[in-house]
Tab-separated table of C-alpha atoms and ligand atoms in Angstrom:
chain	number	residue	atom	x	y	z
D	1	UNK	CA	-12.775	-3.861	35.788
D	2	UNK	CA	-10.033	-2.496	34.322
D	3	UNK	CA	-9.864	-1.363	30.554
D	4	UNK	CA	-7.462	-0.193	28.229
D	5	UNK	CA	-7.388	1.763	25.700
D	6	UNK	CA	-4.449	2.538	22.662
D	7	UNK	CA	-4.246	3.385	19.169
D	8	UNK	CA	-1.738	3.489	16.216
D	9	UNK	CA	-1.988	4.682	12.671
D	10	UNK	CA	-0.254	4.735	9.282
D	11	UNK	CA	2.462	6.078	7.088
D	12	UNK	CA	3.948	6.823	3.763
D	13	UNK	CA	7.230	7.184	2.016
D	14	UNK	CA	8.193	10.514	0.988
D	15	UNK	CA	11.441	9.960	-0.074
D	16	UNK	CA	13.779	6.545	-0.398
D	17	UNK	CA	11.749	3.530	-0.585
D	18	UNK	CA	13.319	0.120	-1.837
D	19	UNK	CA	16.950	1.818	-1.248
D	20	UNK	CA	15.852	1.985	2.569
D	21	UNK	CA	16.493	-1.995	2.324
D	22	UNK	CA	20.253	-1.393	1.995
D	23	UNK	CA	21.625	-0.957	5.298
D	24	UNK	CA	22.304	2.655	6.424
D	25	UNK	CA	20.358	4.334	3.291
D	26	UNK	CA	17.851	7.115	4.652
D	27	UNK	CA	14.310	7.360	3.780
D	28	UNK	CA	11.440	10.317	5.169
D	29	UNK	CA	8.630	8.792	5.984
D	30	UNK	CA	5.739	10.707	6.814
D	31	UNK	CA	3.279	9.559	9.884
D	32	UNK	CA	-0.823	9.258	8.560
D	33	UNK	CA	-3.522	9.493	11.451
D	34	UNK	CA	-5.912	7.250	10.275
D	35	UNK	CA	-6.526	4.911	13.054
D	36	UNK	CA	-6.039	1.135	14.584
D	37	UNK	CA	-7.779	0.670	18.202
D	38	UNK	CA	-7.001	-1.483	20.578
D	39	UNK	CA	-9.238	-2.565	23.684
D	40	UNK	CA	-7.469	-4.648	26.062
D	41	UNK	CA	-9.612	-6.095	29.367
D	42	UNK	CA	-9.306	-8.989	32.197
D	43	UNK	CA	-10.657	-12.022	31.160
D	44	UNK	CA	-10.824	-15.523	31.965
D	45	UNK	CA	-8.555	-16.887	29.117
D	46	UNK	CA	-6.389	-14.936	25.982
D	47	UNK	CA	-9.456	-13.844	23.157
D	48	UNK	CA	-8.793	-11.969	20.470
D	49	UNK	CA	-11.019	-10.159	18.060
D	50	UNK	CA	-10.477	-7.745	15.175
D	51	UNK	CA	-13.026	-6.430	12.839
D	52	UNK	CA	-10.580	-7.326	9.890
D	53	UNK	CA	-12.352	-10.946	10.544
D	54	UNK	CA	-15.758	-12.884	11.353
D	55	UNK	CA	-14.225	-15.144	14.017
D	56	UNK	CA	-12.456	-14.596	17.819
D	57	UNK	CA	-9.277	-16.961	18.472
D	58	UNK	CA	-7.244	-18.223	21.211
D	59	UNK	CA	-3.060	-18.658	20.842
D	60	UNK	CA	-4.151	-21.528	18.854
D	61	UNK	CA	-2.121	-20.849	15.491
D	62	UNK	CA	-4.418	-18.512	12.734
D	63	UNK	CA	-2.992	-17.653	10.050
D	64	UNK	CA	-5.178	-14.191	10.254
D	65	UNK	CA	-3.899	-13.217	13.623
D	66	UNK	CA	-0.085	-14.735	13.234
D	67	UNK	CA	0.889	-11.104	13.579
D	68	UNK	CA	-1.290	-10.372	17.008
D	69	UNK	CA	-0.162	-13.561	18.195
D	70	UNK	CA	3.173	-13.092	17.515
D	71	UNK	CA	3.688	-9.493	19.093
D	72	UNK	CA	1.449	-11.161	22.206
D	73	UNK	CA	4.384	-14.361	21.972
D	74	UNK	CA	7.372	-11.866	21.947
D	75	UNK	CA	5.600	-10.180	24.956
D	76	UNK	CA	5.873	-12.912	26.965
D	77	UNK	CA	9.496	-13.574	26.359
D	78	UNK	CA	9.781	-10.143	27.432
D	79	UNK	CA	7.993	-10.969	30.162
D	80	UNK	CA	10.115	-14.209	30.897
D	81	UNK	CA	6.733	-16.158	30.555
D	82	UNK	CA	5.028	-18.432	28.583
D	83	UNK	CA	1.558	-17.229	26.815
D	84	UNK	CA	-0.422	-19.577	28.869
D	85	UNK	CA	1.346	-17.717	32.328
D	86	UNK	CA	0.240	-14.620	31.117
D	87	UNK	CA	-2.481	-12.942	32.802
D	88	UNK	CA	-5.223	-13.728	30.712
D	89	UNK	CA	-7.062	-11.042	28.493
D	90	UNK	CA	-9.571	-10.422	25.997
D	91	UNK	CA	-7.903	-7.765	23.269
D	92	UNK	CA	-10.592	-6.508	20.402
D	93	UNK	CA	-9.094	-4.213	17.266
D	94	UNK	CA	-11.044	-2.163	15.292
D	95	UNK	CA	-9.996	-0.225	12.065
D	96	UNK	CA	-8.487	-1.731	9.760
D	97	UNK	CA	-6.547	0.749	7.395
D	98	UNK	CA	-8.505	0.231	4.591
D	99	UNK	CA	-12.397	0.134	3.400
D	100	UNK	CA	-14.644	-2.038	1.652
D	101	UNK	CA	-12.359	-5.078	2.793
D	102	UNK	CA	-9.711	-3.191	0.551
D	103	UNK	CA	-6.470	-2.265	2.459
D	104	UNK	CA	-5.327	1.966	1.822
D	105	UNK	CA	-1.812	0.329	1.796
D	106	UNK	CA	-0.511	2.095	4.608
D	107	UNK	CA	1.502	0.228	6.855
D	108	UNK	CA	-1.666	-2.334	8.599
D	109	UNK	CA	0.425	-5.410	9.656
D	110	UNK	CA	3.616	-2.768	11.183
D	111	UNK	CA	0.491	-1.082	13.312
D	112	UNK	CA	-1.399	-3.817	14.280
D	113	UNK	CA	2.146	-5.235	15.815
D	114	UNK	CA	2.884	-1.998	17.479
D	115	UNK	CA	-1.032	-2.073	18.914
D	116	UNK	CA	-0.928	-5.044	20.269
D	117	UNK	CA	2.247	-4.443	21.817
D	118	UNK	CA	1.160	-1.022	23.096
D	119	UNK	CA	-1.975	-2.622	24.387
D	120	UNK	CA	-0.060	-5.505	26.584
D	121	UNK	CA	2.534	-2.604	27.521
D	122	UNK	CA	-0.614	-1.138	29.237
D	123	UNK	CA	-2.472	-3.922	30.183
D	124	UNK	CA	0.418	-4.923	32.044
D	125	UNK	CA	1.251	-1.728	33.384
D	126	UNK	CA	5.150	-1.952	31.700
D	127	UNK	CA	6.352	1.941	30.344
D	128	UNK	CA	8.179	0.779	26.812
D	129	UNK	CA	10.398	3.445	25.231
D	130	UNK	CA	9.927	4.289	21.850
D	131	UNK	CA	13.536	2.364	20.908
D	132	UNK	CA	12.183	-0.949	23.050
D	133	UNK	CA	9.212	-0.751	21.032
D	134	UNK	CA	10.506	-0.405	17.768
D	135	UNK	CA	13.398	-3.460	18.400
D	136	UNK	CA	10.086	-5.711	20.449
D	137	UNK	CA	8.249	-4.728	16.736
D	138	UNK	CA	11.124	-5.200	14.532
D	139	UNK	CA	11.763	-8.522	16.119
D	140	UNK	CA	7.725	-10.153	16.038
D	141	UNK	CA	7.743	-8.991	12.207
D	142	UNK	CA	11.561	-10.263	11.252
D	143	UNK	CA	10.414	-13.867	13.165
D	144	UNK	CA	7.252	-13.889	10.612
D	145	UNK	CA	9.789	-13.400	7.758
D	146	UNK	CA	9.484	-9.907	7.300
D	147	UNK	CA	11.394	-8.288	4.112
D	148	UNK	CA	10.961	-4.765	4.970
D	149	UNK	CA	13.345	-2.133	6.119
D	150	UNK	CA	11.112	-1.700	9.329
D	151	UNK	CA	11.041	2.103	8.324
D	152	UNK	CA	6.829	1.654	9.147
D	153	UNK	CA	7.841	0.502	12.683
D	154	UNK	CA	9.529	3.733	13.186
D	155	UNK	CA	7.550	6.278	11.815
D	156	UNK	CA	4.236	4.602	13.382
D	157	UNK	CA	5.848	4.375	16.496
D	158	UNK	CA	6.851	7.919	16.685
D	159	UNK	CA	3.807	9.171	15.062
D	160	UNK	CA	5.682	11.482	13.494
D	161	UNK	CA	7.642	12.929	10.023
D	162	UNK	CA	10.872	11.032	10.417
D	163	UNK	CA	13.899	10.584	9.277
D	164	UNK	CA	14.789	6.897	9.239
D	165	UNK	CA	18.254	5.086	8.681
D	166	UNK	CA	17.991	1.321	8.339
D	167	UNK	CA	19.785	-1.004	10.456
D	168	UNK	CA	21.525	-4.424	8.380
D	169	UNK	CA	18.235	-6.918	9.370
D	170	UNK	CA	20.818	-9.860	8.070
D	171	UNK	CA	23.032	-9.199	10.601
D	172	UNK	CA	20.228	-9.207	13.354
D	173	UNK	CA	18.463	-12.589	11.949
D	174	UNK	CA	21.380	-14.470	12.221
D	175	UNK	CA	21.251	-13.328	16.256
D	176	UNK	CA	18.138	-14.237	16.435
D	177	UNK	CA	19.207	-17.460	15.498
D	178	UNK	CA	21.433	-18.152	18.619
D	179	UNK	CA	20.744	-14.846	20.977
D	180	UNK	CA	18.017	-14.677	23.902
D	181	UNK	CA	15.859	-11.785	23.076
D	182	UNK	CA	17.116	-10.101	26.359
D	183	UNK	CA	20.303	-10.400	24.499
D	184	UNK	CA	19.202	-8.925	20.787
D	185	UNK	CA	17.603	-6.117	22.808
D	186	UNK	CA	20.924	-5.199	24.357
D	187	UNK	CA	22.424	-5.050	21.229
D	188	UNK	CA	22.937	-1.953	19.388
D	189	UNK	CA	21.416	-2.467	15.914
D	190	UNK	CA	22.737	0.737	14.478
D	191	UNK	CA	19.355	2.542	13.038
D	192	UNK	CA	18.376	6.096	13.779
D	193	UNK	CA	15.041	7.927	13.765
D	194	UNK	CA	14.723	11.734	13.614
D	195	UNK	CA	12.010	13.563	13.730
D	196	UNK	CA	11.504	16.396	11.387
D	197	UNK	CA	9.722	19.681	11.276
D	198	UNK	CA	9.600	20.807	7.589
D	199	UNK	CA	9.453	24.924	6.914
D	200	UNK	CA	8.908	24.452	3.574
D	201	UNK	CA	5.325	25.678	2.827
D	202	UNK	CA	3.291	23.023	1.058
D	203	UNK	CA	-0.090	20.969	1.172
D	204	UNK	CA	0.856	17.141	1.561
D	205	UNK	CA	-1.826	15.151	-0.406
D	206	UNK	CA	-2.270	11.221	-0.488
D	207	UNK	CA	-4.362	9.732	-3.500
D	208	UNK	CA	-5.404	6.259	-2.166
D	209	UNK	CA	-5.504	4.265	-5.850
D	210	UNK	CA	-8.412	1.419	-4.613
D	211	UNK	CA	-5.937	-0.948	-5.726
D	212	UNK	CA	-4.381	-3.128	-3.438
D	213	UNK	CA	-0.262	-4.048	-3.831
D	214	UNK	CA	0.874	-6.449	-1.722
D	215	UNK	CA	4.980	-4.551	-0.496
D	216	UNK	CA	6.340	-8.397	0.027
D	217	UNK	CA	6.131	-9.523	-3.249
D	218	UNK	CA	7.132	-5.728	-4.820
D	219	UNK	CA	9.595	-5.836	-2.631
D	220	UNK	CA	10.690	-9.496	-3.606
D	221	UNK	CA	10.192	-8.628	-7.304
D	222	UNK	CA	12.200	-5.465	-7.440
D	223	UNK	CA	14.797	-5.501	-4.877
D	224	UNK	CA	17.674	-7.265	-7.303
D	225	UNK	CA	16.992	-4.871	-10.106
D	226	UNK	CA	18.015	-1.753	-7.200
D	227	UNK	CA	21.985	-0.665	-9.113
D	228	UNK	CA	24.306	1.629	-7.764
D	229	UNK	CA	23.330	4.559	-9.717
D	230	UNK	CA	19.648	3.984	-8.144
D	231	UNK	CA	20.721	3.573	-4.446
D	232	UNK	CA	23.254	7.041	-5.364
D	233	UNK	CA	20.244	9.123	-7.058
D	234	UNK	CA	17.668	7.951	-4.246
D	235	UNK	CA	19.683	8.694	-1.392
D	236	UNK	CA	21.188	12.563	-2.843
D	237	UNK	CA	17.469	12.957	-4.116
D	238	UNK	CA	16.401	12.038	-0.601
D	239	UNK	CA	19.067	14.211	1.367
D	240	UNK	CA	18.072	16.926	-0.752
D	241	UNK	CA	14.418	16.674	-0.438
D	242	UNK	CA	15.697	16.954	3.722
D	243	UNK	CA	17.426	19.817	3.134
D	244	UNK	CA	15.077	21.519	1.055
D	245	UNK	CA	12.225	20.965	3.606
D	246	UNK	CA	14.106	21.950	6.225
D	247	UNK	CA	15.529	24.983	4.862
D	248	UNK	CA	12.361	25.988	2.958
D	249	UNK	CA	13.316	25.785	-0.520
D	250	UNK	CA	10.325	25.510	-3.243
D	251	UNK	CA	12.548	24.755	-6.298
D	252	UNK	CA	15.320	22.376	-4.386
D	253	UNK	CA	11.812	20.566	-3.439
D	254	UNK	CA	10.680	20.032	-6.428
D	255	UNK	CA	13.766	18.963	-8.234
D	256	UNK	CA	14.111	16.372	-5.306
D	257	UNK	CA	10.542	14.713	-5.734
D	258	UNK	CA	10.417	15.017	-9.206
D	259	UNK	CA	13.929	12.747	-9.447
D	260	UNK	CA	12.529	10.548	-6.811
D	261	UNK	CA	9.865	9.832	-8.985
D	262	UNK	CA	12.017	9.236	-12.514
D	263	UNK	CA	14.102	6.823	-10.156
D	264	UNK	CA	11.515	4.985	-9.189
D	265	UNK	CA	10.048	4.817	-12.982
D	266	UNK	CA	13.147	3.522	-14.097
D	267	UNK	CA	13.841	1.014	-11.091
D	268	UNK	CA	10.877	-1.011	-12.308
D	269	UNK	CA	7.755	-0.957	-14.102
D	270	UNK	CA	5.581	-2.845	-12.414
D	271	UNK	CA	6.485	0.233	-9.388
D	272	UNK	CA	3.731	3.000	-11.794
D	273	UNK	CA	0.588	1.208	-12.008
D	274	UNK	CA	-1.493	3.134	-14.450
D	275	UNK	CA	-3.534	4.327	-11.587
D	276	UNK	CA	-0.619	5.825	-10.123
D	277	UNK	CA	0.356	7.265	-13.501
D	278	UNK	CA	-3.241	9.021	-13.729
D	279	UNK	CA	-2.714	10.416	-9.870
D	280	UNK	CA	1.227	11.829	-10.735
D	281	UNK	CA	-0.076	13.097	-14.467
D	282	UNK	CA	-2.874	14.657	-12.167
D	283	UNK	CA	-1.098	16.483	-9.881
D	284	UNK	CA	1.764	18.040	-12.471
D	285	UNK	CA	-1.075	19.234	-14.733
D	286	UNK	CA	-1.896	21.621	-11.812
D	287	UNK	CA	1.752	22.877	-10.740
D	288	UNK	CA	2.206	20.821	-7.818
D	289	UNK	CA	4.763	17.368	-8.021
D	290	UNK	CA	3.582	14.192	-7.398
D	291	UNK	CA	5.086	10.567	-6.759
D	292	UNK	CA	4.292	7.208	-5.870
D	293	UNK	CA	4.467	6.159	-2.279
D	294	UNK	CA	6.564	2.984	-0.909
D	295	UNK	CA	5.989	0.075	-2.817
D	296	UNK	CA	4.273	0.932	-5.368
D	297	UNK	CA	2.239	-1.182	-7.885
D	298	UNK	CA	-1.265	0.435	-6.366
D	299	UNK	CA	-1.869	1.703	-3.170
D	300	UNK	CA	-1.226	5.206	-2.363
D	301	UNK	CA	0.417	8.090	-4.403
D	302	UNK	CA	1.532	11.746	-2.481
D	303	UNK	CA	1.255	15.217	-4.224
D	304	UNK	CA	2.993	18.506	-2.928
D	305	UNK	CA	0.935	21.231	-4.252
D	306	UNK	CA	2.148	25.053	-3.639
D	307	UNK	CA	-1.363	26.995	-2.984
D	308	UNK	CA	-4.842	26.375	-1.631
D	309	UNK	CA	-6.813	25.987	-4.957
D	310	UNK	CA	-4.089	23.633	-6.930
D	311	UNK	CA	-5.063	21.069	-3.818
D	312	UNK	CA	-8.349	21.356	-4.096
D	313	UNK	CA	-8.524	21.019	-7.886
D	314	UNK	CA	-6.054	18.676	-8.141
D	315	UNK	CA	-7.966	16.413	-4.979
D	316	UNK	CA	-11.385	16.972	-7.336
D	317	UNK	CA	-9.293	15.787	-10.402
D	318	UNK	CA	-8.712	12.484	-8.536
D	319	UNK	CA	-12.081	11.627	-7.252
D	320	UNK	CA	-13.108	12.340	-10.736
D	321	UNK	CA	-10.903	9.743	-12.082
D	322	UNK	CA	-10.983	7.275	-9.304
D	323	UNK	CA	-8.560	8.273	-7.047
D	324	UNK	CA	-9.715	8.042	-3.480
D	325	UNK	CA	-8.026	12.027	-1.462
D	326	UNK	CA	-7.435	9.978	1.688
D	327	UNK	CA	-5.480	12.454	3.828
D	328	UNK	CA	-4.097	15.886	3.391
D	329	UNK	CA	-1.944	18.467	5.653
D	330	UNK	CA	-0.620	21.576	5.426
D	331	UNK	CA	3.211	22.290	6.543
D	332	UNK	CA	5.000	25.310	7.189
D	333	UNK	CA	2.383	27.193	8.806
D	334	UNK	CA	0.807	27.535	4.953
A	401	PMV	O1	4.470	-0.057	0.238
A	401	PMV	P1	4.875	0.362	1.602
A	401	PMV	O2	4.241	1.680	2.000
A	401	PMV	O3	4.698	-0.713	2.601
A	401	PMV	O4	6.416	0.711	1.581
A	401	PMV	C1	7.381	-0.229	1.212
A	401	PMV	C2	8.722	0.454	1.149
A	401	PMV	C3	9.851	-0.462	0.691
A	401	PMV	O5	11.058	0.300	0.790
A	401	PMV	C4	9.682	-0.854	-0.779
A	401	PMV	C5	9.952	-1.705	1.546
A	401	PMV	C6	10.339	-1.403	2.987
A	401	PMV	O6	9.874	-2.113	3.872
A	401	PMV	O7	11.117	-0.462	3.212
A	402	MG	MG1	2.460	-0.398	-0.495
């Protein structure tokens, strides 16, 4: 019998969250390998399983698998089927981007969409781009009422440090509204996605706070309090911080985070949970800059620290005071 297999994992902000929500503002996002499964097999009728819960379901509406069912739904209009013509399968997902029932906060419900789409895609043998994924994605999470800039989409998708620039999700909805989704897909929505090898030599750190923000409502609190002078200072910060990895330059770097992160103080406070506070406070005491990571309000923070032993101190700092070192790299051949 035939068996697939497929994976997906996380990502962070670096650079340009909440201004990524105005149409054609950049953001780096930064691609986390900590992994979503997908096992996708022949079966008599559509099951689906995920270790998040205690129960299998059909395409009978469940609130915990809208999103699975959803990505499998857009499928079939791909497809130019109904669910129930589908050739029937039973998909199981394992991982769930988080531990202890406690989500890390890095992206879950943009990978599980992109899983189960990547698992039909090979299921039934179709070869999706990266675009066709990220607009079949986009789409599933924007019907489930969605108020991202989709900026997880892409950098999961790619797997990659990217370069994203956000496409106007008003304009597409009201599409949706009249538009076949052979139609939407034919239109050009007007993002980009780069990827991006930094030079700069740095460790990347992410401090995982154990406690759980949920981006929606952040992202419903704080989006009307985003002024001009914001959206200005996160998108130079932002094209600095580009040019700064790109070009290898330590102090441009750390002028660009360290702005980044007084924007973000100032945008809102409910953005600099104390935990968050602790992991930033952290990671300056040792030389290195520090900020917190998309939404904000718990979750995950990122350091940059310049040599081997501030990481490790600074990652022993953490654990000491609750922060959770969930990931680290090193860039620019360090
Ligand atoms: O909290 P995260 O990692 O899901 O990031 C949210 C980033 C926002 O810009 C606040 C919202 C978005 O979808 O872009
Ligand atoms: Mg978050």
């Amino acid at each position: 019998m035939t068996r697939y297999q497929v994976e997906t994992g996380g990502k962070l902000y670096l650079t340009g969250e909440y201004a990524i929500l105005i149409p054609g503002q950049r953001a780096i996002i930064n691609y986390i390998p900590i992994k979503m499964t997908a096992c996708i097999e022949p079966a008599p009728r559509i099951s689906l399983t995920s270790d998040m819960f205690d129960y299998t379901v059909g395409m009978a509406p469940d609130k915990g698998y809208a999103l699975v069912q959803s990505a499998i739904h857009t499928m079939a209009m791909f497809l130019q089927k109904k669910h129930c013509q589908l050739l029937p399968f039973r998909l199981t997902i394992s991982g769930q981007l988080g531990e202890k029932g406690k989500k890390f906060g890095i992206g879950s419900s943009g990978s599980v969409v992109v899983l189960t789409l990547k698992a039909l895609a090979a299921f039934y043998q179709l070869t999706l781009s990266d675009d066709l994924l990220f607009k079949l994605a986009a789409y599933t999470l924007l019907k489930n009422g969605d108020n991202g800039s989709m900026g997880d989409l892409a950098c999961i998708i790619c797997s990659d440090l990217i370069v994203y620039t956000s496409f106007d999700r008003q304009w597409l909805q009201e599409h949706i509204q009249v538009k076949s989704l052979e139609e939407i897909l034919r239109l050009n929505w007007g993002y980009r996605i780069e990827r991006l090898s930094p030079k700069l030599r740095t460790h990347f750190l992410v401090g995982w706070t154990q406690e759980p923000a949920i981006s929606q409502h952040m992202v419903n609190q704080v989006r009307d309090q985003m002024t001009p002078t914001f959206l200005q200072a996160s998108q130079l910060a932002s094209d600095s911080c580009l040019a700064a990895l790109q070009s290898a330059n330590q102090t441009a770097f750390i002028k660009a985070i360290t702005q980044l992160h007084q924007a973000l103080q100032d945008l809102d406070p409910a953005i600099y949970h104390p935990a968050l506070q602790r992991l930033v406070a952290i990671a300056q005491a040792n030389g290195a800059v520090a900020k917190s990571s998309g939404s904000g309000g718990g979750d995950c923070g990122i350091a940059f620290a310049f040599d081997d032993d501030a990481a490790q101190a600074i990652c022993k700092q953490w654990t000491e005071a609750g922060i959770q070192p969930l990931y680290q790299e090193k860039w620019g051949n360090l």
